[in-house]
Short mmCIF file of C-alpha atoms in Angstrom, two decimals:
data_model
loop_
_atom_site.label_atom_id
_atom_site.label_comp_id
_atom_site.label_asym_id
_atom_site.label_seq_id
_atom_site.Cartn_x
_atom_site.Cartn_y
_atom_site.Cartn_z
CA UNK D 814 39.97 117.93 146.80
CA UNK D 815 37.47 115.10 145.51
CA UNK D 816 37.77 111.96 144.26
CA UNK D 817 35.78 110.37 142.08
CA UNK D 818 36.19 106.46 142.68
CA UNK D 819 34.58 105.14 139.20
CA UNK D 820 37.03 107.33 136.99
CA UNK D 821 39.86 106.89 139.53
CA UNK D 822 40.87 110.83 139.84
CA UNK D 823 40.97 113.42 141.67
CA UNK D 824 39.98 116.53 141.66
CA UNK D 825 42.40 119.48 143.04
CA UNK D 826 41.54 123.12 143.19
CA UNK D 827 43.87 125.56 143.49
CA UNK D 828 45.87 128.60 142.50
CA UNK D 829 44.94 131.63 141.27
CA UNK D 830 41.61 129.77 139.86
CA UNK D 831 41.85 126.36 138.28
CA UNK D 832 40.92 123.00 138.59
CA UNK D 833 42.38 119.80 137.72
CA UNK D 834 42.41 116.06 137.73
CA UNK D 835 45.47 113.82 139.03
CA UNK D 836 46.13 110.27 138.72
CA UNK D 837 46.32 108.74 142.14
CA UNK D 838 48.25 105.79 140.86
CA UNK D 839 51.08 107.97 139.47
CA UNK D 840 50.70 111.26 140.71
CA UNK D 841 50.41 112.56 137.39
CA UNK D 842 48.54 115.48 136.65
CA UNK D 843 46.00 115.78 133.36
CA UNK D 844 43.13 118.13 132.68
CA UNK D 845 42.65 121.47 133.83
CA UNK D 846 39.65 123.64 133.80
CA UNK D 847 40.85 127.46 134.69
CA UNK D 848 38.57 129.75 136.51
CA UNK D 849 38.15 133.47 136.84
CA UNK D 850 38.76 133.40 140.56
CA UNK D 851 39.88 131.06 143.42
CA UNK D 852 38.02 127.53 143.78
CA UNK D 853 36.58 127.08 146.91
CA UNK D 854 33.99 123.90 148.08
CA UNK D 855 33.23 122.12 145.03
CA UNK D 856 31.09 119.06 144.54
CA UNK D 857 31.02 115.85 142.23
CA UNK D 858 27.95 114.72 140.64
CA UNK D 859 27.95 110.99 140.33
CA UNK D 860 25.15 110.29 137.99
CA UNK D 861 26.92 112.39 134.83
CA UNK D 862 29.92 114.49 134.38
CA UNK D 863 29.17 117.88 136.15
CA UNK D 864 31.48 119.51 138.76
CA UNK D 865 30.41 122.35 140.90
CA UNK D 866 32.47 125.08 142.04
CA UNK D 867 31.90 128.01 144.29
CA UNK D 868 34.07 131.02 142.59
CA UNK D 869 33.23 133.74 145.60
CA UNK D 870 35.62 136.26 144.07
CA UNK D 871 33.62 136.17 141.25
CA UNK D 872 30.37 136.41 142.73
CA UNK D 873 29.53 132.82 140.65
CA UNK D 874 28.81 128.87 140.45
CA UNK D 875 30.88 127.43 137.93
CA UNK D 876 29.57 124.30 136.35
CA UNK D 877 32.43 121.97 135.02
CA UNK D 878 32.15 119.00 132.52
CA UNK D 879 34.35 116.84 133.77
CA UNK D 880 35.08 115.02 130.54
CA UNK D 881 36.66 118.00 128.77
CA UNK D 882 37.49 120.17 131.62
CA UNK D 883 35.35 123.30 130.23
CA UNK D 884 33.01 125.50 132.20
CA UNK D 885 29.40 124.69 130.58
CA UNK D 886 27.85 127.02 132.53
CA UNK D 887 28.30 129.90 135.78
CA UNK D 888 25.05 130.18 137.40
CA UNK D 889 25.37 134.10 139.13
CA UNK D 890 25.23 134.48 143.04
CA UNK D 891 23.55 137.53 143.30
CA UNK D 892 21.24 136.93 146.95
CA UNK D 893 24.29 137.35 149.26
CA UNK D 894 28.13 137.17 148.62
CA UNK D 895 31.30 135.25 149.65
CA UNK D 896 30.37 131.57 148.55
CA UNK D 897 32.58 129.19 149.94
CA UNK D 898 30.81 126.03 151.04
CA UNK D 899 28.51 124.03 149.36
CA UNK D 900 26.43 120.54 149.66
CA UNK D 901 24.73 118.70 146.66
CA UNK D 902 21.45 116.90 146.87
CA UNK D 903 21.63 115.04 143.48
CA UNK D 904 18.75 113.20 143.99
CA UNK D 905 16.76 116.45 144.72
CA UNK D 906 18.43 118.02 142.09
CA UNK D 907 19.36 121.19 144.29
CA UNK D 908 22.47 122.46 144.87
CA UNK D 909 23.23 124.04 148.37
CA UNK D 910 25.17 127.12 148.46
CA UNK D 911 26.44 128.52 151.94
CA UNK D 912 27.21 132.60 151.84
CA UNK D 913 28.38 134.66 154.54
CA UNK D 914 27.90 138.03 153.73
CA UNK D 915 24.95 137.72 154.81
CA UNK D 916 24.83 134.75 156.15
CA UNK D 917 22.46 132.55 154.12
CA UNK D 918 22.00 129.69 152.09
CA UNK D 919 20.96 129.81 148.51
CA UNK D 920 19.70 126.84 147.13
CA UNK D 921 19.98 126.38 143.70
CA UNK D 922 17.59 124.14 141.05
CA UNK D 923 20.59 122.13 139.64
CA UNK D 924 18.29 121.41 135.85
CA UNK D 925 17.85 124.88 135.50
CA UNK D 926 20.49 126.79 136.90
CA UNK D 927 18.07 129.40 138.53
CA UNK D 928 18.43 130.32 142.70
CA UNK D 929 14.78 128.97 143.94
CA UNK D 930 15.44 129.99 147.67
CA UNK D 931 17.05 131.00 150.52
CA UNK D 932 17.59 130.84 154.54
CA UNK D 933 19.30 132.31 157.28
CA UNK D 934 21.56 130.47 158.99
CA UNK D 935 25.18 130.77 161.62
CA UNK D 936 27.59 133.46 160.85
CA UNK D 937 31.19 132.52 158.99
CA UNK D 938 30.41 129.21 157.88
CA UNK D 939 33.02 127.17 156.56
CA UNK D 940 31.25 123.56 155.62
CA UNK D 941 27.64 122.54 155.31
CA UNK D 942 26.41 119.11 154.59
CA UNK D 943 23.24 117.58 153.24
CA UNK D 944 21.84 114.37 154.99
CA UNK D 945 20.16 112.29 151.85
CA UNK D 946 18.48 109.94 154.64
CA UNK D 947 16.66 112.21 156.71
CA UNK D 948 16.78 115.22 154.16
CA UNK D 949 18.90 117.20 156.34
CA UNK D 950 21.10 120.49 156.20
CA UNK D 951 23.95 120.82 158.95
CA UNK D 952 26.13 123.88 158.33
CA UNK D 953 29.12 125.13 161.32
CA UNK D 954 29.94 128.52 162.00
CA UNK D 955 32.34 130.41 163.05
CA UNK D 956 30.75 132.42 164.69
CA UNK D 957 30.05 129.83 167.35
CA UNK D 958 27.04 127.30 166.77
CA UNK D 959 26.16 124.15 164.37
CA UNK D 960 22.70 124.40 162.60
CA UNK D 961 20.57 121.70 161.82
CA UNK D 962 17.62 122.58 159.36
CA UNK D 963 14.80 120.26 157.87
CA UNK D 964 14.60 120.77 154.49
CA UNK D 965 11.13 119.62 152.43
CA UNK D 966 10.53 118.98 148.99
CA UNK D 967 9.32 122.24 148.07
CA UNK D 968 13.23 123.39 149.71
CA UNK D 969 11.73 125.35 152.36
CA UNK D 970 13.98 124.92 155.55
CA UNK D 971 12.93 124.65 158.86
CA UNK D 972 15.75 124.99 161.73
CA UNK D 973 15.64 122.20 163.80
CA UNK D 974 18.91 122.87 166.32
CA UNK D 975 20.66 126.09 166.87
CA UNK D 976 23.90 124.45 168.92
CA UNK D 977 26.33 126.81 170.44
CA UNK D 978 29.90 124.91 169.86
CA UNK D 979 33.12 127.57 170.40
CA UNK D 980 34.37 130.51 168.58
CA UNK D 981 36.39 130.08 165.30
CA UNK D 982 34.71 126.45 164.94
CA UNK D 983 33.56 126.27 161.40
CA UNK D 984 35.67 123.57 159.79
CA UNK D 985 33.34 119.90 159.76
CA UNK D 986 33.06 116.66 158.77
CA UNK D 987 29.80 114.66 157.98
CA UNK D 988 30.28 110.70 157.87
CA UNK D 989 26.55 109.25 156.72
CA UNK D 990 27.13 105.95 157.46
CA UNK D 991 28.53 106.92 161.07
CA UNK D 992 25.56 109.47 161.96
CA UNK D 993 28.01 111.69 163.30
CA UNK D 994 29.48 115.29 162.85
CA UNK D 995 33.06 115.92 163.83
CA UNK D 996 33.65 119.91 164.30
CA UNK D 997 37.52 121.12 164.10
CA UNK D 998 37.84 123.55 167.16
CA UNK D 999 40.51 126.08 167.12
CA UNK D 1000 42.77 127.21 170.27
CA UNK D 1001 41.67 130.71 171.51
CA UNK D 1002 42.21 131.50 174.89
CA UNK D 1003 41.30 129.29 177.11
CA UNK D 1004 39.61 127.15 174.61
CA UNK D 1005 41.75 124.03 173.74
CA UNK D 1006 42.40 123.02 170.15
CA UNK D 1007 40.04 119.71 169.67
CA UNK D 1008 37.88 117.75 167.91
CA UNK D 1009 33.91 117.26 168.97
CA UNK D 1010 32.10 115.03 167.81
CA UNK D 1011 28.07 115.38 167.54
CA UNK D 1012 25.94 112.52 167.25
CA UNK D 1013 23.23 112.72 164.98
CA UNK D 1014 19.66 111.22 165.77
#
């Protein structure tokens, strides 16, 4: 889900591969954009209309106008597969793109559409983040660790932290104006079920 505070609505997706906007103030339910697979991370820009959705089934970005609920565009993912997260750098105009099979990021040029490059990063990640203020990329993984990666204007990133957190942890949270990551940790063994929480500096 996203909301989008200066239209008041939010933004559900769901099913077998739609999209679509609810009133919060009534609960009611009004466009719908369909998709040719499930929705996974998608981001709001705030500067115009566009909605981005990762579509991994279909091997595709989906780029929704949010004023008439069409797909305007589906930018392919063809430099790894199984898209689910993904960060937006508006500003930067680049569009972050977390894959796991293998496990990379594919930025994307968000005027043009085109993939202009990649990185390695954790295994099974579930959420990745972009810091605006220090120009920062923190993605978790299941596979065990939380990467932090420097990323320059050119979009070359340079790993900063490689931090080993527990199996099955991929789920996170960013808050900005907190400086903080919180990182959902499942139960598995002898690991308890808990939340971290990382400090960012």
């Amino acid at each position: 889900m996203r909301y989008d505070a200066t239209a008041k609505r939010l933004y559900v997706g769901y099913g077998a591969g739609a999209i679509a906007t609810v009133n919060p103030a009534d609960g009611k339910t009004g466009g719908q954009a369909k998709l040719p697979g499930h929705p996974e991370s998608f981001q709001l820009e705030q500067s115009g209309p566009r909605l981005f959705v990762n579509v991994p089934t279909a091997s595709l970005v989906a780029v929704i106008d949010r004023n008439t609920m069409k797909i305007t565009a589906s930018w392919p993912v063809t430099g790894a597969k199984s898209n689910y997260p993904m960060a937006l750098d508006e500003t930067g105009h680049r569009l972050f793109v977390g894959c796991r099979n293998p496990a990379k990021v594919l930025v994307y040029d968000t005027t043009t559409g085109k993939d202009i490059s990649a990185f390695e990063i954790v295994g099974d990640t579930d959420d990745l983040f972009y810091d605006s203020a220090r120009q920062r990329l923190y993605v978790s993984g299941g596979e065990g660790y939380i990467d932090a990666f420097q990323i320059d204007d050119a979009s070359r990133a340079m790993r900063m932290a490689h931090v080993a957190t527990a199996a099955g942890a991929r789920t996170s949270l960013f808050v900005p104006d907190q400086n903080r990551l919180f990182l959902a940790v499942p139960h598995r063994g002898n690991q308890q079920a808990e939340i971290r929480i990382y400090q960012v500096r």
